Coordinates of C-alpha atoms and ligand atoms in Angstrom, one line a residue:
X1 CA 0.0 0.0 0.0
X2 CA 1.6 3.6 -1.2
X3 CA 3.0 5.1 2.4
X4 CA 0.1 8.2 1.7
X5 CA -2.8 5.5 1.8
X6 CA -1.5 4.1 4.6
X7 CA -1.5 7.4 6.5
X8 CA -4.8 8.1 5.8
X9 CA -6.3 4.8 6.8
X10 CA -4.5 5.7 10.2
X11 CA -6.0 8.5 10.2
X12 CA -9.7 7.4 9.3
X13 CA -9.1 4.2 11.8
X14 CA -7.9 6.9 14.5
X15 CA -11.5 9.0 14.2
X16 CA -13.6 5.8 13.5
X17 CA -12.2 4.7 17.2
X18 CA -13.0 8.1 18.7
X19 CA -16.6 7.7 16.6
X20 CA -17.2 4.3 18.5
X21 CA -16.3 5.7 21.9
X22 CA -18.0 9.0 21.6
X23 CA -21.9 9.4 22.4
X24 CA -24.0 8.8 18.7
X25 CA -25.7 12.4 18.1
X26 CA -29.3 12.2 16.9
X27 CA -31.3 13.6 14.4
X28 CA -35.5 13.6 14.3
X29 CA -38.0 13.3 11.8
X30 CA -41.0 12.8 10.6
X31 CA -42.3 11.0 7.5
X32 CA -45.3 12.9 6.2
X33 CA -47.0 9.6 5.0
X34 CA -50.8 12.1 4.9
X35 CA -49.1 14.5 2.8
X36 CA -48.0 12.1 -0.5
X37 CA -45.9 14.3 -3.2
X38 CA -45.7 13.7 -6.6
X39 CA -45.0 10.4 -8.4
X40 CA -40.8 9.6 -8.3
X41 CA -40.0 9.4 -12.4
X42 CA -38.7 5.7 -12.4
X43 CA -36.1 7.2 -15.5
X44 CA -34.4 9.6 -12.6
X45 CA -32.7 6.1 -12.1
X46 CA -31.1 6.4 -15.9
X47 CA -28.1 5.8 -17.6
X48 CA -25.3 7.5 -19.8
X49 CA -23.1 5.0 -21.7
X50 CA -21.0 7.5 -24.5
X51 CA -18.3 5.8 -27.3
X52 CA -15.8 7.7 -24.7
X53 CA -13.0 5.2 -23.4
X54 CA -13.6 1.8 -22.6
X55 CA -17.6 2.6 -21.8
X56 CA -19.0 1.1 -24.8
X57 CA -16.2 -0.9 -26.6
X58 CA -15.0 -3.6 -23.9
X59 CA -18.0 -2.1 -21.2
X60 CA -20.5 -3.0 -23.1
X61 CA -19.8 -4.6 -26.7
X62 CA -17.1 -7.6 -26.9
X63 CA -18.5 -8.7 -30.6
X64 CA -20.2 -11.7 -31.2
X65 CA -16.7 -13.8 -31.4
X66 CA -15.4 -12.0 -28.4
X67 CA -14.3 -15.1 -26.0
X68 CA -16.2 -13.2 -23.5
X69 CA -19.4 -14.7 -22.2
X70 CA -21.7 -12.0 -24.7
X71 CA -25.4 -12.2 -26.4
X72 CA -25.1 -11.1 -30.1
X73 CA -21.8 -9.2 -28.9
X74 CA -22.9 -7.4 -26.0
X75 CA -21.3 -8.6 -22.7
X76 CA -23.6 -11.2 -20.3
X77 CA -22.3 -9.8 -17.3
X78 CA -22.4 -6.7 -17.8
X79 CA -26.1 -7.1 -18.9
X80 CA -26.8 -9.0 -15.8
X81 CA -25.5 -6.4 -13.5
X82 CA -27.6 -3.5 -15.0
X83 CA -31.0 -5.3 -15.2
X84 CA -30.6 -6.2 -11.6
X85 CA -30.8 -2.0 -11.4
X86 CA -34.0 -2.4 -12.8
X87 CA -32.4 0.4 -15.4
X88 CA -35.3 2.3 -16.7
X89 CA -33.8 4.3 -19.7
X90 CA -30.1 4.4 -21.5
X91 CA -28.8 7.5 -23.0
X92 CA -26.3 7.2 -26.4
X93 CA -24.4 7.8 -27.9
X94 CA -23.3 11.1 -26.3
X95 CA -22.2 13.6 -25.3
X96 CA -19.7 15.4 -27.4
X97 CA -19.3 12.2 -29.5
X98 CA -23.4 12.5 -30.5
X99 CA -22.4 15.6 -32.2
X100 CA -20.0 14.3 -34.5
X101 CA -21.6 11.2 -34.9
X102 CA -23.2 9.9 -38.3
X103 CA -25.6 7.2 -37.5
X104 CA -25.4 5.8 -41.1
X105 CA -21.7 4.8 -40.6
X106 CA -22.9 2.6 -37.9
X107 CA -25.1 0.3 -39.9
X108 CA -25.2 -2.8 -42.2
X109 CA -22.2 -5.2 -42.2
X110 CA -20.0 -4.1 -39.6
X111 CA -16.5 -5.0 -41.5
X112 CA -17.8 -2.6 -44.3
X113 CA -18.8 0.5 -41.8
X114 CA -16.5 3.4 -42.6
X115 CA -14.0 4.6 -39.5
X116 CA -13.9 7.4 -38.1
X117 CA -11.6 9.8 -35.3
X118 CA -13.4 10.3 -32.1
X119 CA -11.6 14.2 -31.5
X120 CA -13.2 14.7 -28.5
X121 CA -12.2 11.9 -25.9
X122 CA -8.6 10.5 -27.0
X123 CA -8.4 11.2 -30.3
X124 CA -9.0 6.9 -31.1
X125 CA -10.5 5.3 -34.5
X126 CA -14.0 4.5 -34.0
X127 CA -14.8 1.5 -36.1
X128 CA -18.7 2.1 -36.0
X129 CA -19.1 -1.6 -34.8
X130 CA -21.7 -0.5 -32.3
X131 CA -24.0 1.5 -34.0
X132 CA -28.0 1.8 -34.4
X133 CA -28.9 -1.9 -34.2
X134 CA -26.5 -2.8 -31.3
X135 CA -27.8 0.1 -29.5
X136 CA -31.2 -0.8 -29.6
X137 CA -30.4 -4.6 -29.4
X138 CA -28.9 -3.9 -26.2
X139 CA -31.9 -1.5 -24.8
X140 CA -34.3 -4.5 -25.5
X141 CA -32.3 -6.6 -23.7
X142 CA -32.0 -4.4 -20.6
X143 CA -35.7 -4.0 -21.0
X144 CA -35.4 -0.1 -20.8
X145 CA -36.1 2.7 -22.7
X146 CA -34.1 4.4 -25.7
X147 CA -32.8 7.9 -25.2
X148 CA -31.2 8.9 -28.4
X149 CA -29.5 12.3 -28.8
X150 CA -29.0 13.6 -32.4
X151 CA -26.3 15.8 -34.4
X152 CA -27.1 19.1 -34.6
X153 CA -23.5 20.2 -34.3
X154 CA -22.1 18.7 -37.0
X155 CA -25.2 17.1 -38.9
X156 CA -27.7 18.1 -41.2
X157 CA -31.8 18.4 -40.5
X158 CA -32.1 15.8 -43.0
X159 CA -30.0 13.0 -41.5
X160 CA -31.6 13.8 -38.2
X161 CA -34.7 13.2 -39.7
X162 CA -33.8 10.2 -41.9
X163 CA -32.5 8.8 -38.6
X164 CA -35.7 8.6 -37.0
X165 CA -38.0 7.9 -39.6
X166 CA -35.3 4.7 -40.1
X167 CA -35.7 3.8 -36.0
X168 CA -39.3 4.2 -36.1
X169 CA -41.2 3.9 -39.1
X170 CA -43.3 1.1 -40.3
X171 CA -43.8 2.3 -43.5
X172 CA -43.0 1.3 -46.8
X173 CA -40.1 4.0 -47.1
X174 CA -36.7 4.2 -48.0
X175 CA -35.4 4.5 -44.3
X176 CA -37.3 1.8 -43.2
X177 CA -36.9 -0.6 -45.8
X178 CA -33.0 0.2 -45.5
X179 CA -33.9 -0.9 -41.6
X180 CA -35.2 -4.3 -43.3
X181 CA -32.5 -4.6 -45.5
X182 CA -30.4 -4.4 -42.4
X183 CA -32.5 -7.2 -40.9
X184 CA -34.8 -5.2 -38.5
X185 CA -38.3 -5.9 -40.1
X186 CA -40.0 -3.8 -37.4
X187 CA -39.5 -0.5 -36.4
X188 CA -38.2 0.1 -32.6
X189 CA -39.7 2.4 -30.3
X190 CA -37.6 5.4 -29.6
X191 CA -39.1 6.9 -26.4
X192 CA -36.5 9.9 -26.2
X193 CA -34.6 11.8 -28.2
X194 CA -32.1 14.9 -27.4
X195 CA -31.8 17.5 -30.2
X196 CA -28.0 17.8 -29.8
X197 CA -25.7 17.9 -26.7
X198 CA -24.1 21.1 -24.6
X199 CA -24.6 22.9 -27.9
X200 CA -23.2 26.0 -25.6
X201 CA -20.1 24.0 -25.9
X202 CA -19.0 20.8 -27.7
X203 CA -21.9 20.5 -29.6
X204 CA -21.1 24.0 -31.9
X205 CA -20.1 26.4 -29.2
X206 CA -24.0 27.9 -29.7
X207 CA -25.4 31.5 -28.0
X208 CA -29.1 30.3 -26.4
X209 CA -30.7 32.3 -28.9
X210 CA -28.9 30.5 -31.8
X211 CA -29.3 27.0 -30.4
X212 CA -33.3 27.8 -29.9
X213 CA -33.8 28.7 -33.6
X214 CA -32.0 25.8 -34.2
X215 CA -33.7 23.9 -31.8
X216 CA -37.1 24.5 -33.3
X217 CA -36.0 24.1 -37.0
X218 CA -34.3 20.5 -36.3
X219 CA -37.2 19.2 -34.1
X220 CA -40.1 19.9 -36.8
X221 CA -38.1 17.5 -38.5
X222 CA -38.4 14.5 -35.6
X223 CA -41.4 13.3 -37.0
X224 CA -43.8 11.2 -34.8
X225 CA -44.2 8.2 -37.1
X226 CA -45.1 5.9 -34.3
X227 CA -48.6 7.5 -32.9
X228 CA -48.8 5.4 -30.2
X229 CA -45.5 6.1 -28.9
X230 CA -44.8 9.9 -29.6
X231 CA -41.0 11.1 -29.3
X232 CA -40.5 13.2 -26.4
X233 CA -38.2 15.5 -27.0
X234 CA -35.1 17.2 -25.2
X235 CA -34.0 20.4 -25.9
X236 CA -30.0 20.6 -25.1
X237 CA -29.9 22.7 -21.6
X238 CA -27.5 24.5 -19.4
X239 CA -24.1 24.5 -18.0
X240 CA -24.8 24.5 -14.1
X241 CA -25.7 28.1 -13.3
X242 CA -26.2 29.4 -16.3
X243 CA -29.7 30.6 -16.1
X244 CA -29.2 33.0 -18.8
X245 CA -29.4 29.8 -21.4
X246 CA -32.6 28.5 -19.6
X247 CA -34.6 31.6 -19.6
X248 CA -33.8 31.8 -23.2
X249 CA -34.7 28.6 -24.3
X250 CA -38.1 28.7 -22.2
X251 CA -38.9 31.8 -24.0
X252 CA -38.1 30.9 -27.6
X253 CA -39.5 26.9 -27.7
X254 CA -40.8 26.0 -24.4
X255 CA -43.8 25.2 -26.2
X256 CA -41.9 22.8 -28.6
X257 CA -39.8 20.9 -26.1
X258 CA -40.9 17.7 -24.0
X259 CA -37.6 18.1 -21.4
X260 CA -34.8 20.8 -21.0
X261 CA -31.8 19.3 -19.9
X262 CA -29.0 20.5 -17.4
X263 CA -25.6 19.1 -16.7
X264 CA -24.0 19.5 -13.8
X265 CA -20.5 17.8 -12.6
X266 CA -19.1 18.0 -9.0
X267 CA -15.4 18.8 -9.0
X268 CA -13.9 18.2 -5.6
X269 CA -11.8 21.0 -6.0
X270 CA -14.4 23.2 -7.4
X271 CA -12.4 23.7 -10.8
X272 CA -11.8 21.9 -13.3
X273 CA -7.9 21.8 -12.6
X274 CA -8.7 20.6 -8.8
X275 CA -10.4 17.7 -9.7
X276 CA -8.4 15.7 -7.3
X277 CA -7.9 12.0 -6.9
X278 CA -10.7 9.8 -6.9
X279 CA -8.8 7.8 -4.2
X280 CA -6.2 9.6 -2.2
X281 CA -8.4 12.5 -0.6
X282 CA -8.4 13.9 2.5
X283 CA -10.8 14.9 4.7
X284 CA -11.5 18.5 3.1
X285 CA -12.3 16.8 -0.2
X286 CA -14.5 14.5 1.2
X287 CA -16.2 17.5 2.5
X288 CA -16.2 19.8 -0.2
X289 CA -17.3 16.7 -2.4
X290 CA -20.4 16.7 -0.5
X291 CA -21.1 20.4 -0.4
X292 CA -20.3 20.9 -4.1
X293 CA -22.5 18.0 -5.0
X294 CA -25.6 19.6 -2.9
X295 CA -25.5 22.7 -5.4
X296 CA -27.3 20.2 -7.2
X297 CA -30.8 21.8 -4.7
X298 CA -29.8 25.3 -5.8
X299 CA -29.0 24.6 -9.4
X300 CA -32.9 23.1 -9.7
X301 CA -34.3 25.2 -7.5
X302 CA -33.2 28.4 -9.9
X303 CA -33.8 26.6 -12.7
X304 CA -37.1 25.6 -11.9
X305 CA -38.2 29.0 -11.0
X306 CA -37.3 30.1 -14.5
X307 CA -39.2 27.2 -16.0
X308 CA -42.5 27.8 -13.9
X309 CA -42.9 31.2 -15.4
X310 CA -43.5 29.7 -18.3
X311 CA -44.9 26.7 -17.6
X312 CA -46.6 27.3 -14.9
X313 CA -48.1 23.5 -15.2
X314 CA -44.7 21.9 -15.0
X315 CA -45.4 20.0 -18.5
X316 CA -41.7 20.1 -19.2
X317 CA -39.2 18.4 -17.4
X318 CA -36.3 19.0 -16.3
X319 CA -33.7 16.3 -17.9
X320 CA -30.6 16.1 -15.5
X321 CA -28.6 13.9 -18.5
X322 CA -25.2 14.1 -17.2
X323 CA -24.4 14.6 -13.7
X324 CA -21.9 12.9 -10.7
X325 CA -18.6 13.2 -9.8
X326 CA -15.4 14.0 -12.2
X327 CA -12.4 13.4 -10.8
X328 CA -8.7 12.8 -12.4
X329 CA -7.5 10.1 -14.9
X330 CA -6.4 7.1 -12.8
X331 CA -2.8 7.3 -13.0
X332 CA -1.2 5.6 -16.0
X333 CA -4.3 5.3 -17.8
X334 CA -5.0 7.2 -21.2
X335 CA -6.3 10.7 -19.9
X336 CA -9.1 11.3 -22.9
X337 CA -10.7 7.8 -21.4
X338 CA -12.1 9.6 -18.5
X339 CA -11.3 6.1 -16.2
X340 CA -11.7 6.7 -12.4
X341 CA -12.3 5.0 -9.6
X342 CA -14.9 4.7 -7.2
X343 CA -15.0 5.2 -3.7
X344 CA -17.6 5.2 -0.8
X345 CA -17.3 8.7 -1.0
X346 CA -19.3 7.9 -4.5
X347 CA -21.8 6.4 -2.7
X348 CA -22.8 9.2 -0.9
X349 CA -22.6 11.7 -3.9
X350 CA -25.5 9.7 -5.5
X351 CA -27.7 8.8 -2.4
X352 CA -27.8 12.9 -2.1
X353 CA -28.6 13.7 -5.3
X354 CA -31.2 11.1 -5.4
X355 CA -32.4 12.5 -2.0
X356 CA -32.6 16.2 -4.2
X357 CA -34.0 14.7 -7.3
X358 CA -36.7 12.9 -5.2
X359 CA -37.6 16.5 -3.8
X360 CA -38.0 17.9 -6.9
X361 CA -40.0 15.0 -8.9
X362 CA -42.6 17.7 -9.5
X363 CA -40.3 18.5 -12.2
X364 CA -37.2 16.6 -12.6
X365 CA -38.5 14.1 -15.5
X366 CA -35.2 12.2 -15.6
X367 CA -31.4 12.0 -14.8
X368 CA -28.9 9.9 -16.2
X369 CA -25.1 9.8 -14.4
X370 CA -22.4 9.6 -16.4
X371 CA -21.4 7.2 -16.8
X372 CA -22.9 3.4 -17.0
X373 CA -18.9 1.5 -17.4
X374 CA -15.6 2.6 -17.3
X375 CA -16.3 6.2 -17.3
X376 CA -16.5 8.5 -14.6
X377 CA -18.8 7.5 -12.1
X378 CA -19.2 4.3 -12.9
X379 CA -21.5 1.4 -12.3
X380 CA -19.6 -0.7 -13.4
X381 CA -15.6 -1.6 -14.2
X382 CA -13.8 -4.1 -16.5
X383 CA -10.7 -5.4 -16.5
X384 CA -11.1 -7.5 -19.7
X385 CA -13.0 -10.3 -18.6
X386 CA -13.0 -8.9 -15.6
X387 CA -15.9 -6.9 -14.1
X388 CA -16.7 -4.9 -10.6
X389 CA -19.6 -3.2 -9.2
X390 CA -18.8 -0.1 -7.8
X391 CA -20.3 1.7 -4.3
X392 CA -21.9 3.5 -7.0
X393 CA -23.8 0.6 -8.1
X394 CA -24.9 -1.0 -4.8
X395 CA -27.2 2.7 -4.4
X396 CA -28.5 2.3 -7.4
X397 CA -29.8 -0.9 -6.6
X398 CA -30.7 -0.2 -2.8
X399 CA -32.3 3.0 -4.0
X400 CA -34.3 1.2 -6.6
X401 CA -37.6 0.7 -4.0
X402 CA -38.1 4.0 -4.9
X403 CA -38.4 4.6 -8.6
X404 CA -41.8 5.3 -9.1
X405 CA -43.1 5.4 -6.1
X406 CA -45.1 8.3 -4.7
X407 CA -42.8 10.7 -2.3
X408 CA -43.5 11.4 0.6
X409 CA -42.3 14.7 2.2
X410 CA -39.5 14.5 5.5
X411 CA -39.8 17.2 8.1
X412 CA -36.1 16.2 9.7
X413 CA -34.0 18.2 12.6
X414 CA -30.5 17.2 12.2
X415 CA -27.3 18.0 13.2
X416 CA -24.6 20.1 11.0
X417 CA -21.6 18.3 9.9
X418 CA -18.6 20.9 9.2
X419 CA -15.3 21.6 8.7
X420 CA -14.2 24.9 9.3
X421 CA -16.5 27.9 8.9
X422 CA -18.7 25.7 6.1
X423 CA -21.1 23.3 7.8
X424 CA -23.6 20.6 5.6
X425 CA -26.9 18.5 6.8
X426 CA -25.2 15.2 8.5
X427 CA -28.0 13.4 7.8
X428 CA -29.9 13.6 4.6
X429 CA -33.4 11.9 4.3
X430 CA -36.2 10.8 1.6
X431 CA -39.3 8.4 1.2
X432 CA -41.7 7.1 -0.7
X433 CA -44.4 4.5 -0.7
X434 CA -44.4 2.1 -3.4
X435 CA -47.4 0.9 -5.1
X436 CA -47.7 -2.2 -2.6
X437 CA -48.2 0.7 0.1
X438 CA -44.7 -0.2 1.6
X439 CA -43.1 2.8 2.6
X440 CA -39.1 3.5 2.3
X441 CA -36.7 5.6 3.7
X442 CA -33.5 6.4 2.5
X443 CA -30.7 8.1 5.0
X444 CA -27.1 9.2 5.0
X445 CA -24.5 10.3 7.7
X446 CA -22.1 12.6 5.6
X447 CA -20.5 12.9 9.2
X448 CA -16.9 10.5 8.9
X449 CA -16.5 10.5 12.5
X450 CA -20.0 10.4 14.3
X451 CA -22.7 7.8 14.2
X452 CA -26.3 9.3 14.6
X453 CA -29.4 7.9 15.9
X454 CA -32.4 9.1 14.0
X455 CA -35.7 9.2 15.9
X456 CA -38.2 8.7 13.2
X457 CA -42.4 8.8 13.2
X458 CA -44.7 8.5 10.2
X459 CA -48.0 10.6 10.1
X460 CA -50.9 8.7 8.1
X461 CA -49.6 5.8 8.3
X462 CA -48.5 2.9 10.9
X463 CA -44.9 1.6 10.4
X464 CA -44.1 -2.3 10.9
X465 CA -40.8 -3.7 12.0
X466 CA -38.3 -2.0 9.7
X467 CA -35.8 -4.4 7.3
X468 CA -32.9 -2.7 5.9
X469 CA -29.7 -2.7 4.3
X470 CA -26.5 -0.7 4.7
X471 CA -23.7 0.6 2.4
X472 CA -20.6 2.0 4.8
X473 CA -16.5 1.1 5.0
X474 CA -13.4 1.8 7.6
X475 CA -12.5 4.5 4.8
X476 CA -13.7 6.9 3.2
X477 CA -11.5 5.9 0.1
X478 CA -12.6 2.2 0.7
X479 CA -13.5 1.0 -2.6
X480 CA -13.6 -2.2 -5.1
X481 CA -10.2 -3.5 -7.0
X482 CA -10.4 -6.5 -9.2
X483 CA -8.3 -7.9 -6.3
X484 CA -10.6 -7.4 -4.0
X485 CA -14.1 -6.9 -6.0
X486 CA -16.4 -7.1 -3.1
X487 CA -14.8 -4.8 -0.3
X488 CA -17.3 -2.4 -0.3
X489 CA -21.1 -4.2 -0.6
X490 CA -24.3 -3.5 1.4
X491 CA -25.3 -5.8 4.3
X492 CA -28.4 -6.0 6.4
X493 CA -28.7 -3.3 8.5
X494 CA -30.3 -4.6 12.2
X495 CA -29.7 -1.3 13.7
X496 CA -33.5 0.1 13.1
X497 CA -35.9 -1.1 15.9
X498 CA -39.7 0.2 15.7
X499 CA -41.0 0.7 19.7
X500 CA -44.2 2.7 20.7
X501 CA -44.7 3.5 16.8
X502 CA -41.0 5.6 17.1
X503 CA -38.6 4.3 14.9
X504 CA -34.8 4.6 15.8
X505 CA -31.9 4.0 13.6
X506 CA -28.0 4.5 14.6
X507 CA -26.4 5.3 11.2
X508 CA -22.8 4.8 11.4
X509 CA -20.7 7.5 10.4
X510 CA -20.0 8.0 6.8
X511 CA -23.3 5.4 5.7
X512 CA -25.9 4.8 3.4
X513 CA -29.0 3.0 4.5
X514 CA -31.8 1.6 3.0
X515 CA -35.4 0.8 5.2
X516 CA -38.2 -0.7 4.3
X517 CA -41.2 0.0 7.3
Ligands
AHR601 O1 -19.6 12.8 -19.9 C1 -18.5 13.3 -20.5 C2 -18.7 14.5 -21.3 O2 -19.1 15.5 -20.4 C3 -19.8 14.5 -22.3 O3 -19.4 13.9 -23.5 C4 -20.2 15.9 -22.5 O4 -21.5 16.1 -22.8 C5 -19.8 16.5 -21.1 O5 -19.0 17.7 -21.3

């Protein structure tokens, strides 16, 4: 173990003693079970999976004669592992790639598809071996739903439209007959589709006002061909804080657009030279992790307001397509791949953000992290024939009890957990009751020293002996290696106890816990 690790699992050992001997703190609340909010979007679970890296080539597709384990090319474990997440939508196949991507290189006989030089993430040849059909092979097989985004950055309105009229018509036309020719007889149903990606950036460097003209002009052209499944379509949103881009593109095509989107990334450092490491961190980056990544309330907060003075009924949602945590390169690994690992600091990142989402399902619609394999913050890492499931992972699939259920609002007192003159929530909470009438709760001690007992009631409802699971480590940097896959993995949590109709539950510092009552 490099000597710095080793000093700061010393240290973390040191405080997790001083936690154990030191009175739990406690936290109250109160599950407001009479008061049900709006319907949790099952697609704010989603998925991002770009032709960045090793995401999609080795992630996802091996190739049919791959010696990998694979169905018609596309990896069986890696299959496995995401429809145990119950993934409800996949976004492809950007990002910045989407917007220099030509969907008809990526179709008919895959040794005849014309290459092509991915400029944005490592400068590789693409070989257009996963293309249309793959894509949408590998969406049936996970059972979810298709997000597509289009070129408007570098393509024209006519291949954007021959595009879909090839995914989704049934009618005796050249694009769907080249479909059958290509050996799909039907059509697919293509339940989303983004009109271009960070067009403010990558995807043509667009002022608001430019991209909504273009918006409009491009999306007459995404023709509904399949009436019982009409498109719904995503306008390209904003950087983070940049209102300015919202209010415009409410004003000019609200009226066009199913979804806005919005990306936002949390940069330990708060820049993006002070990413930091994704593994060697000390306390302060743990910290400011958290804070930075609970802009997310702000960012939809603001947001939101701008959209609800022009749609007032919250018709359009708010499409949160690329969010999580973007650290360095792992050392010694090709920088444009975007590989990093995955910690149980992770873990937390995306428990709060679902906590925020979950607040805001009036009008968040959808969110998809970036990204599903080898990518950011992943799911999911392979080593070849290798493959991990990352802290990440394991709250996607605790958290799953919740996507589409109905949520109910949290009144909770809790402590502050701080460092220096900054302080955040220690404990972050959300429910929901599913369609069975079980309610869950969700909760999280950012605290990496103190364990909290959380007094809990419900109002409306009468809680039964609570089952649970929890995600937590020795370390903050604990996390899975292909030595040691399985380090970091939920495990019942026996911790809750339900007496007099009060629930308590001691969350161990730094945890993630799942209840059902
Ligand atoms: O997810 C990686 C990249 O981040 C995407 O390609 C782009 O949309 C964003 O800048």
């Amino acid at each position: 173990m490099p000597r710095k690790s080793l000093v700061l699992l010393l240290a973390f050992l040191l405080g997790r003693i001083a936690s154990l001997a030191a009175e739990p703190a406690s936290a109250t609340l109160v599950i407001r079970a009479d008061q049900p909010g709006a319907v949790i979007d099952r697609h704010i679970y989603g998925h991002f999976a770009e032709h960045l890296g090793r995401c999609i080539y080795e992630g996802i597709w091996v190739g049919p004669d791959s010696p990998i384990p694979n169905t018609r090319g596309i990896r069986n474990d890696v299959l496995a592992a995401l429809r145990a997440l119950h993934i409800p939508v996949l976004r492809w196949p950007g990002g910045c790639f989407a917007d220099e991507y030509h969907w008809k290189d990526g179709i008919g006989p895959r040794e005849k598809r014309p290459a092509m030089i991915n400029t944005h993430w490592g400068g590789v040849v693409e070989n257009n071996h996963f293309g249309t059909h793959e894509f949408m092979d590998l969406v049936e097989l996970l059972g979810c739903d298709a997000y597509i985004t289009g070129n408007v950055g570098s393509g024209s309105v006519q291949e954007m439209m021959e595009w879909v009229e090839y995914l989704t018509s049934d009618a005796n036309s050249p694009m769907a007959n080249l479909r059958r020719a290509n050996g799909r007889e039907r059509p697919w149903v293509v339940k989303y589709f983004g009109v271009g990606n960070e067009s403010w950036g990558c995807g043509g460097s667009m002022t608001p006002e430019f991209y909504a003209a273009n918006f409009r002009r491009y999306n007459t052209f995404v023709k509904n061909y399949d009436h019982a499944h009409p498109i719904y379509r995503i306008a390209c949103g904003a950087n983070a804080d940049d209102y300015g881009w919202t209010e415009v593109l409410m004003k000019d095509a609200a009226k066009r657009m199913n979804g806005l989107s919005l990306h936002y990334y949390t940069l330990s450092g708060g820049d993006w030279d002070k990413r930091g490491s994704a593994t060697e961190f000390t306390e302060t980056d743990w910290f400011n992790t958290l804070r930075r990544t609970l802009h997310m309330e702000e960012l939809i907060a603001r947001h939101g307001a701008i959209m609800d003075r022009y749609d007032p009924q919250k018709r359009v949602g708010l499409v949160i397509d690329e969010w999580g945590n973007w650290y360095n390169p792992e050392p010694g690994t090709n920088p444009g791949f975007l590989y990093q690992q995955n910690t149980l600091r992770d873990a937390l990142v995306a428990a709060l953000n679902f906590h925020v989402f979950q607040r805001h399902a009036d009008r968040v619609a959808m969110t998809n992290i970036a990204q599903t394999v080898n990518v950011l913050q992943a799911m999911i890492l392979t080593e070849h024939e290798k493959m991990l499931l990352t802290p990440t992972y394991h709250v996607f699939e605790m958290f799953k009890v919740h996507q589409g259920a109905t949520s109910l609002p949290v009144e909770l007192t809790t402590p502050n957990y701080g460092l220096g003159a900054e302080q955040i929530p220690a404990v972050s909470a959300s429910a929901s009751r599913d369609a069975a009438g079980h309610v869950h709760l969700s909760l999280v001690n950012t605290d990496p020293h103190t364990a909290i007992t959380v007094t809990a009631t419900m109002a409306g409802q009468t809680a039964a002996a609570p089952t649970g699971r929890i995600l937590t480590a020795a370390t903050m940097n604990a996390h899975n290696t292909f030595a040691a896959p399985d380090a970091v993995h939920p495990v019942p949590f026996t911790d809750a106890k339900l007496a007099g109709g009060r629930l308590t539950a001691t969350l161990p510092p730094m945890s993630v816990v799942i209840l059902e009552l």
